[in-house]
GROMACS .gro file of C-alpha atoms in nm:
model
  334
    1MET     CA    1   0.000   0.000   0.000
    2SER     CA    2   0.121   0.353  -0.077
    3ARG     CA    3   0.274   0.559   0.202
    4SER     CA    4   0.015   0.827   0.123
    5ARG     CA    5  -0.333   0.810   0.268
    6ARG     CA    6  -0.554   0.654   0.006
    7LEU     CA    7  -0.890   0.798  -0.090
    8GLN     CA    8  -1.174   0.556  -0.047
    9ARG     CA    9  -1.399   0.531  -0.347
   10LEU     CA   10  -1.759   0.583  -0.245
   11VAL     CA   11  -2.070   0.652  -0.451
   12SER     CA   12  -1.952   0.976  -0.611
   13VAL     CA   13  -1.716   0.939  -0.904
   14PHE     CA   14  -1.576   1.293  -0.892
   15ARG     CA   15  -1.384   1.466  -0.616
   16ALA     CA   16  -1.291   1.832  -0.574
   17PHE     CA   17  -1.021   1.942  -0.329
   18PHE     CA   18  -0.969   2.303  -0.223
   19ASP     CA   19  -0.735   2.503  -0.003
   20GLU     CA   20  -0.709   2.877   0.051
   21SER     CA   21  -0.421   3.123   0.034
   22GLY     CA   22  -0.385   3.499   0.080
   23ASN     CA   23  -0.574   3.509   0.410
   24ASP     CA   24  -0.396   3.815   0.549
   25ARG     CA   25  -0.595   4.119   0.437
   26ARG     CA   26  -0.307   4.342   0.552
   27ARG     CA   27  -0.061   4.177   0.311
   28ASN     CA   28  -0.281   4.028   0.039
   29ARG     CA   29  -0.524   4.197  -0.193
   30ALA     CA   30  -0.736   3.886  -0.234
   31LEU     CA   31  -0.808   3.548  -0.083
   32ILE     CA   32  -0.756   3.266  -0.331
   33MET     CA   33  -0.954   2.943  -0.298
   34GLY     CA   34  -0.774   2.704  -0.531
   35GLY     CA   35  -0.791   2.337  -0.609
   36PHE     CA   36  -0.856   2.060  -0.854
   37VAL     CA   37  -1.153   1.850  -0.959
   38GLY     CA   38  -1.125   1.514  -1.129
   39HIS     CA   39  -1.245   1.156  -1.151
   40VAL     CA   40  -1.188   0.937  -0.845
   41ASP     CA   41  -0.981   0.691  -1.052
   42GLU     CA   42  -0.749   0.973  -1.155
   43TRP     CA   43  -0.706   1.081  -0.794
   44LEU     CA   44  -0.616   0.726  -0.692
   45LYS     CA   45  -0.345   0.711  -0.961
   46ILE     CA   46  -0.191   1.046  -0.876
   47GLU     CA   47  -0.139   0.967  -0.508
   48ASP     CA   48   0.147   0.722  -0.563
   49ALA     CA   49   0.325   0.960  -0.801
   50TRP     CA   50   0.288   1.249  -0.554
   51ASP     CA   51   0.409   1.035  -0.266
   52ASP     CA   52   0.712   0.917  -0.464
   53CYS     CA   53   0.804   1.275  -0.551
   54LEU     CA   54   0.775   1.387  -0.190
   55HIS     CA   55   1.018   1.116  -0.081
   56GLN     CA   56   1.279   1.174  -0.347
   57HIS     CA   57   1.594   1.339  -0.212
   58PRO     CA   58   1.577   1.588  -0.050
   59ARG     CA   59   1.282   1.422   0.122
   60ILE     CA   60   0.971   1.581   0.275
   61GLU     CA   61   0.668   1.411   0.426
   62PHE     CA   62   0.409   1.658   0.295
   63PHE     CA   63   0.395   1.987   0.106
   64LYS     CA   64   0.286   2.323   0.244
   65HIS     CA   65   0.327   2.625   0.022
   66TYR     CA   66   0.407   2.872   0.299
   67GLU     CA   67   0.675   2.638   0.437
   68CYS     CA   68   0.829   2.613   0.091
   69GLN     CA   69   0.828   2.991   0.058
   70SER     CA   70   0.970   3.057   0.405
   71LEU     CA   71   1.208   2.758   0.422
   72SER     CA   72   1.040   2.644   0.743
   73GLY     CA   73   0.872   2.326   0.864
   74GLN     CA   74   0.934   2.049   0.612
   75PHE     CA   75   1.172   2.280   0.423
   76TRP     CA   76   1.388   2.397   0.713
   77LYS     CA   77   1.696   2.211   0.583
   78PHE     CA   78   1.645   2.328   0.223
   79ASN     CA   79   1.812   2.618   0.049
   80ARG     CA   80   1.610   2.839  -0.186
   81GLU     CA   81   1.711   2.650  -0.499
   82GLN     CA   82   1.627   2.310  -0.351
   83ALA     CA   83   1.286   2.427  -0.226
   84ASP     CA   84   1.196   2.580  -0.561
   85GLN     CA   85   1.301   2.264  -0.743
   86LYS     CA   86   1.094   2.043  -0.514
   87MET     CA   87   0.786   2.255  -0.588
   88LEU     CA   88   0.856   2.237  -0.964
   89ASP     CA   89   0.891   1.858  -0.942
   90LEU     CA   90   0.556   1.836  -0.763
   91ALA     CA   91   0.396   2.066  -1.022
   92ALA     CA   92   0.523   1.829  -1.289
   93VAL     CA   93   0.346   1.541  -1.115
   94ILE     CA   94   0.017   1.733  -1.131
   95SER     CA   95   0.071   1.802  -1.501
   96ASN     CA   96   0.087   1.429  -1.577
   97PHE     CA   97  -0.274   1.364  -1.480
   98ASP     CA   98  -0.616   1.468  -1.605
   99LEU     CA   99  -0.738   1.728  -1.356
  100GLN     CA  100  -0.918   2.061  -1.385
  101GLY     CA  101  -0.763   2.344  -1.186
  102LEU     CA  102  -0.999   2.603  -1.036
  103CYS     CA  103  -0.919   2.927  -0.854
  104ALA     CA  104  -1.169   3.164  -0.693
  105ILE     CA  105  -1.051   3.522  -0.640
  106VAL     CA  106  -1.209   3.708  -0.348
  107PRO     CA  107  -1.083   4.068  -0.304
  108HIS     CA  108  -1.048   4.156   0.063
  109ALA     CA  109  -1.201   4.494  -0.022
  110LEU     CA  110  -1.539   4.317  -0.023
  111GLY     CA  111  -1.525   4.351   0.354
  112ASP     CA  112  -1.599   4.125   0.649
  113ILE     CA  113  -1.855   4.174   0.922
  114ASP     CA  114  -1.737   4.150   1.279
  115LYS     CA  115  -1.733   3.817   1.461
  116ALA     CA  116  -2.029   3.907   1.682
  117SER     CA  117  -2.248   3.967   1.375
  118ARG     CA  118  -2.158   3.643   1.203
  119LYS     CA  119  -2.402   3.419   1.389
  120TYR     CA  120  -2.693   3.630   1.258
  121ALA     CA  121  -2.581   3.610   0.895
  122ARG     CA  122  -2.804   3.414   0.660
  123GLY     CA  123  -2.528   3.388   0.400
  124ALA     CA  124  -2.168   3.480   0.331
  125ALA     CA  125  -2.011   3.722   0.574
  126LYS     CA  126  -1.638   3.656   0.537
  127ALA     CA  127  -1.396   3.645   0.244
  128TYR     CA  128  -1.356   3.272   0.312
  129ASP     CA  129  -1.732   3.222   0.272
  130TRP     CA  130  -1.727   3.381  -0.071
  131GLY     CA  131  -1.424   3.170  -0.164
  132PHE     CA  132  -1.618   2.858  -0.068
  133ILE     CA  133  -1.926   2.970  -0.262
  134THR     CA  134  -1.729   3.063  -0.574
  135ALA     CA  135  -1.521   2.744  -0.569
  136THR     CA  136  -1.828   2.522  -0.545
  137LYS     CA  137  -2.000   2.729  -0.814
  138MET     CA  138  -1.709   2.678  -1.054
  139THR     CA  139  -1.709   2.305  -0.979
  140PHE     CA  140  -2.081   2.276  -1.052
  141GLN     CA  141  -2.026   2.461  -1.380
  142TRP     CA  142  -1.755   2.210  -1.471
  143MET     CA  143  -1.994   1.926  -1.382
  144GLU     CA  144  -2.278   2.055  -1.603
  145PRO     CA  145  -2.209   1.812  -1.894
  146GLN     CA  146  -2.232   1.514  -1.655
  147PRO     CA  147  -2.557   1.318  -1.619
  148ASP     CA  148  -2.779   1.428  -1.330
  149GLY     CA  149  -2.697   1.114  -1.134
  150GLU     CA  150  -2.325   1.194  -1.117
  151LYS     CA  151  -2.209   1.360  -0.796
  152VAL     CA  152  -1.896   1.544  -0.689
  153ASP     CA  153  -1.769   1.525  -0.334
  154PHE     CA  154  -1.592   1.831  -0.192
  155ILE     CA  155  -1.302   1.820   0.051
  156PHE     CA  156  -1.175   2.152   0.190
  157ASP     CA  157  -0.869   2.200   0.406
  158GLU     CA  158  -0.961   2.257   0.769
  159HIS     CA  159  -1.056   2.616   0.853
  160SER     CA  160  -1.242   2.787   1.137
  161ALA     CA  161  -1.514   2.906   0.894
  162LEU     CA  162  -1.558   2.571   0.720
  163ARG     CA  163  -1.823   2.425   0.952
  164PHE     CA  164  -2.053   2.723   0.885
  165ASN     CA  165  -2.014   2.675   0.509
  166ILE     CA  166  -2.066   2.299   0.520
  167GLU     CA  167  -2.391   2.355   0.712
  168ASN     CA  168  -2.507   2.600   0.444
  169PHE     CA  169  -2.398   2.360   0.169
  170ASN     CA  170  -2.605   2.077   0.314
  171ALA     CA  171  -2.903   2.306   0.376
  172ASN     CA  172  -2.888   2.428   0.016
  173LYS     CA  173  -2.919   2.071  -0.110
  174GLU     CA  174  -3.265   2.063   0.052
  175GLU     CA  175  -3.367   2.407  -0.079
  176PRO     CA  176  -3.627   2.371  -0.361
  177PHE     CA  177  -3.509   2.691  -0.531
  178LEU     CA  178  -3.154   2.549  -0.559
  179ARG     CA  179  -3.248   2.195  -0.659
  180ASP     CA  180  -3.117   2.227  -1.015
  181TYR     CA  181  -2.805   2.420  -0.912
  182MET     CA  182  -2.714   2.159  -0.649
  183ARG     CA  183  -2.805   1.853  -0.854
  184HIS     CA  184  -2.441   1.736  -0.873
  185ALA     CA  185  -2.367   1.809  -0.506
  186GLY     CA  186  -2.233   1.512  -0.313
  187THR     CA  187  -2.079   1.538   0.030
  188CYS     CA  188  -1.870   1.822   0.170
  189THR     CA  189  -1.615   1.743   0.441
  190PRO     CA  190  -1.300   1.886   0.599
  191GLY     CA  191  -0.955   1.735   0.551
  192LYS     CA  192  -0.599   1.786   0.669
  193ASP     CA  193  -0.347   1.882   0.405
  194GLU     CA  194  -0.072   1.704   0.601
  195GLU     CA  195  -0.261   1.380   0.540
  196VAL     CA  196  -0.434   1.426   0.203
  197ALA     CA  197  -0.214   1.453  -0.105
  198ALA     CA  198  -0.487   1.619  -0.312
  199LEU     CA  199  -0.515   1.902  -0.056
  200GLN     CA  200  -0.139   1.955  -0.083
  201MET     CA  201  -0.184   1.994  -0.459
  202ALA     CA  202  -0.464   2.243  -0.395
  203ASP     CA  203  -0.236   2.430  -0.155
  204LEU     CA  204   0.037   2.451  -0.419
  205LEU     CA  205  -0.205   2.585  -0.678
  206ALA     CA  206  -0.370   2.837  -0.444
  207GLY     CA  207  -0.035   2.956  -0.311
  208GLU     CA  208   0.122   3.010  -0.651
  209PHE     CA  209  -0.192   3.173  -0.790
  210SER     CA  210  -0.190   3.410  -0.493
  211VAL     CA  211   0.175   3.499  -0.559
  212GLU     CA  212   0.092   3.566  -0.924
  213GLY     CA  213  -0.189   3.800  -0.818
  214GLU     CA  214   0.046   4.000  -0.599
  215THR     CA  215   0.344   4.010  -0.840
  216GLN     CA  216   0.160   3.999  -1.176
  217VAL     CA  217   0.419   3.743  -1.287
  218ARG     CA  218   0.330   3.384  -1.379
  219SER     CA  219   0.542   3.137  -1.189
  220GLU     CA  220   0.720   2.841  -1.345
  221ALA     CA  221   0.512   2.606  -1.127
  222LEU     CA  222   0.185   2.741  -1.273
  223ARG     CA  223   0.329   2.721  -1.624
  224ILE     CA  224   0.418   2.354  -1.570
  225ILE     CA  225   0.073   2.270  -1.430
  226GLY     CA  226  -0.086   2.440  -1.730
  227THR     CA  227   0.105   2.235  -1.987
  228ARG     CA  228  -0.170   1.971  -1.966
  229ASN     CA  229  -0.431   2.089  -1.718
  230ASP     CA  230  -0.640   2.397  -1.773
  231VAL     CA  231  -0.665   2.627  -1.472
  232GLY     CA  232  -0.987   2.828  -1.469
  233TYR     CA  233  -1.041   3.124  -1.245
  234LEU     CA  234  -1.336   3.338  -1.144
  235ARG     CA  235  -1.346   3.667  -0.959
  236CYS     CA  236  -1.609   3.667  -0.687
  237GLU     CA  237  -1.893   3.909  -0.760
  238PRO     CA  238  -2.135   3.924  -0.463
  239PRO     CA  239  -2.485   4.061  -0.520
  240ALA     CA  240  -2.519   4.439  -0.519
  241GLN     CA  241  -2.695   4.435  -0.181
  242HIS     CA  242  -2.407   4.247  -0.014
  243MET     CA  243  -2.235   4.539   0.161
  244ARG     CA  244  -2.566   4.694   0.264
  245MET     CA  245  -2.671   4.368   0.428
  246LEU     CA  246  -2.336   4.334   0.607
  247ASP     CA  247  -2.372   4.688   0.741
  248LEU     CA  248  -2.721   4.610   0.870
  249LEU     CA  249  -2.602   4.292   1.039
  250THR     CA  250  -2.313   4.475   1.203
  251PHE     CA  251  -2.528   4.761   1.332
  252GLY     CA  252  -2.789   4.511   1.455
  253SER     CA  253  -2.518   4.320   1.640
  254VAL     CA  254  -2.398   4.638   1.810
  255LEU     CA  255  -2.757   4.718   1.917
  256ARG     CA  256  -2.808   4.370   2.064
  257GLY     CA  257  -2.480   4.399   2.253
  258GLU     CA  258  -2.569   4.740   2.395
  259VAL     CA  259  -2.914   4.622   2.503
  260GLY     CA  260  -2.765   4.318   2.674
  261GLU     CA  261  -2.512   4.531   2.861
  262PHE     CA  262  -2.783   4.777   2.972
  263LEU     CA  263  -3.007   4.499   3.105
  264LYS     CA  264  -2.715   4.342   3.289
  265LEU     CA  265  -2.624   4.669   3.463
  266GLN     CA  266  -2.988   4.733   3.549
  267ARG     CA  267  -3.030   4.391   3.710
  268GLN     CA  268  -2.720   4.456   3.920
  269ASN     CA  269  -2.845   4.804   4.018
  270LEU     CA  270  -2.523   4.961   3.892
  271LEU     CA  271  -2.685   5.253   3.708
  272SER     CA  272  -2.809   5.574   3.859
  273PRO     CA  273  -3.143   5.706   3.725
  274GLU     CA  274  -2.953   5.967   3.522
  275GLU     CA  275  -2.717   5.706   3.373
  276ALA     CA  276  -3.007   5.473   3.293
  277HIS     CA  277  -3.194   5.756   3.121
  278GLU     CA  278  -2.889   5.848   2.912
  279ARG     CA  279  -2.824   5.489   2.810
  280LEU     CA  280  -3.188   5.438   2.712
  281ALA     CA  281  -3.178   5.751   2.498
  282ASN     CA  282  -2.868   5.620   2.321
  283LEU     CA  283  -3.033   5.281   2.267
  284PHE     CA  284  -3.342   5.439   2.112
  285ALA     CA  285  -3.120   5.646   1.884
  286LEU     CA  286  -2.925   5.336   1.777
  287GLU     CA  287  -3.249   5.144   1.720
  288ALA     CA  288  -3.376   5.425   1.499
  289PHE     CA  289  -3.053   5.412   1.300
  290VAL     CA  290  -3.079   5.033   1.253
  291ASN     CA  291  -3.440   5.068   1.139
  292LEU     CA  292  -3.334   5.337   0.892
  293GLN     CA  293  -3.066   5.107   0.749
  294ARG     CA  294  -3.323   4.828   0.714
  295LYS     CA  295  -3.562   5.066   0.535
  296ARG     CA  296  -3.287   5.173   0.295
  297LEU     CA  297  -3.201   4.810   0.222
  298VAL     CA  298  -3.565   4.725   0.147
  299GLU     CA  299  -3.595   5.030  -0.081
  300PHE     CA  300  -3.277   4.928  -0.262
  301LEU     CA  301  -3.405   4.575  -0.316
  302GLU     CA  302  -3.742   4.698  -0.437
  303ASN     CA  303  -3.569   4.904  -0.706
  304ASP     CA  304  -3.301   4.653  -0.806
  305PRO     CA  305  -3.405   4.469  -1.128
  306ALA     CA  306  -3.166   4.179  -1.066
  307TYR     CA  307  -3.303   4.118  -0.718
  308GLN     CA  308  -3.662   4.147  -0.836
  309GLU     CA  309  -3.595   3.884  -1.104
  310PHE     CA  310  -3.447   3.658  -0.837
  311ARG     CA  311  -3.748   3.730  -0.615
  312LYS     CA  312  -3.988   3.631  -0.892
  313ARG     CA  313  -3.809   3.301  -0.958
  314TYR     CA  314  -3.783   3.227  -0.585
  315ILE     CA  315  -4.157   3.277  -0.531
  316GLU     CA  316  -4.233   3.052  -0.830
  317ALA     CA  317  -4.010   2.777  -0.690
  318THR     CA  318  -4.101   2.797  -0.321
  319GLY     CA  319  -4.420   2.999  -0.285
  320ILE     CA  320  -4.236   3.222  -0.034
  321ASP     CA  321  -4.165   3.591  -0.081
  322PRO     CA  322  -3.806   3.660   0.037
  323MET     CA  323  -3.896   4.027   0.088
  324VAL     CA  324  -4.133   3.936   0.369
  325LEU     CA  325  -3.945   3.893   0.694
  326SER     CA  326  -4.090   3.653   0.944
  327ALA     CA  327  -4.153   3.782   1.294
  328GLU     CA  328  -3.847   3.588   1.414
  329ASP     CA  329  -3.618   3.736   1.147
  330SER     CA  330  -3.745   4.086   1.218
  331GLU     CA  331  -3.681   4.041   1.590
  332GLU     CA  332  -3.325   3.916   1.531
  333LEU     CA  333  -3.234   4.216   1.317
  334SER     CA  334  -3.381   4.465   1.564
   0.00000   0.00000   0.00000
């Protein structure tokens, strides 16, 4: 048996593996979610070749792009030339097999809502979320020629935001409006790139694509990968209401936090009548501001042709008007 951890062939005959790079919004202009999709049989063949290349002198046990770049971890005994050559040798392994490379580009300028607001979000709130959405979208587009019965399983490298996205992914499979879009969706699970060769390949692709985005120079590793395998890329384009919704969620989170703090101090009798009156006045002012932001969002949606077309199709598919907030939703945003 190969030294690498073998993939077990299940029902799905296609697998897509993704890893992200460019996470630091202070240093990187965009997050890159990169990876490969291919037939399970092709993945099984590539593992032995990848494992053999890893263990050729100078030997490493697994590949991490940032360790290769910084000469740390597995590459701590390497010099720059040796590390670069090892990455080129691994890129050559990828080029020998039939895989489709995919890279999602998510500019950090799209913005993130604060951590406290995230639990109230109904959709993407972080750059990682949009990377996940765009990567799965590209994979489904690649799967379009396949018969409806064919599924693709997704494996993403472990990340703190992955659980949230897997929950949304599974919920979307049950959403009537998304039935056709998700028809090729198999499972979606986390993996460790130290253990899964295909995630190491995804890491190499995402890392080098991120470097190209920052330097505007195509690396030799990407050129080698592209000699046989096409690498498609797509810039994330969130809906026009995205930033407005994030603002509303953030302001709503601040209001909830302020209300909670006020009630806590009141229960502990730590506020004088004057202080309580001042805090209440501030809370009412903040509530008015949140309600104004909600009103502006609704007005924007009512006058946005793209959203109204989506609204029409959603009502036809589900019988539910997305413009009508339930009492529970309205309470959460207030």
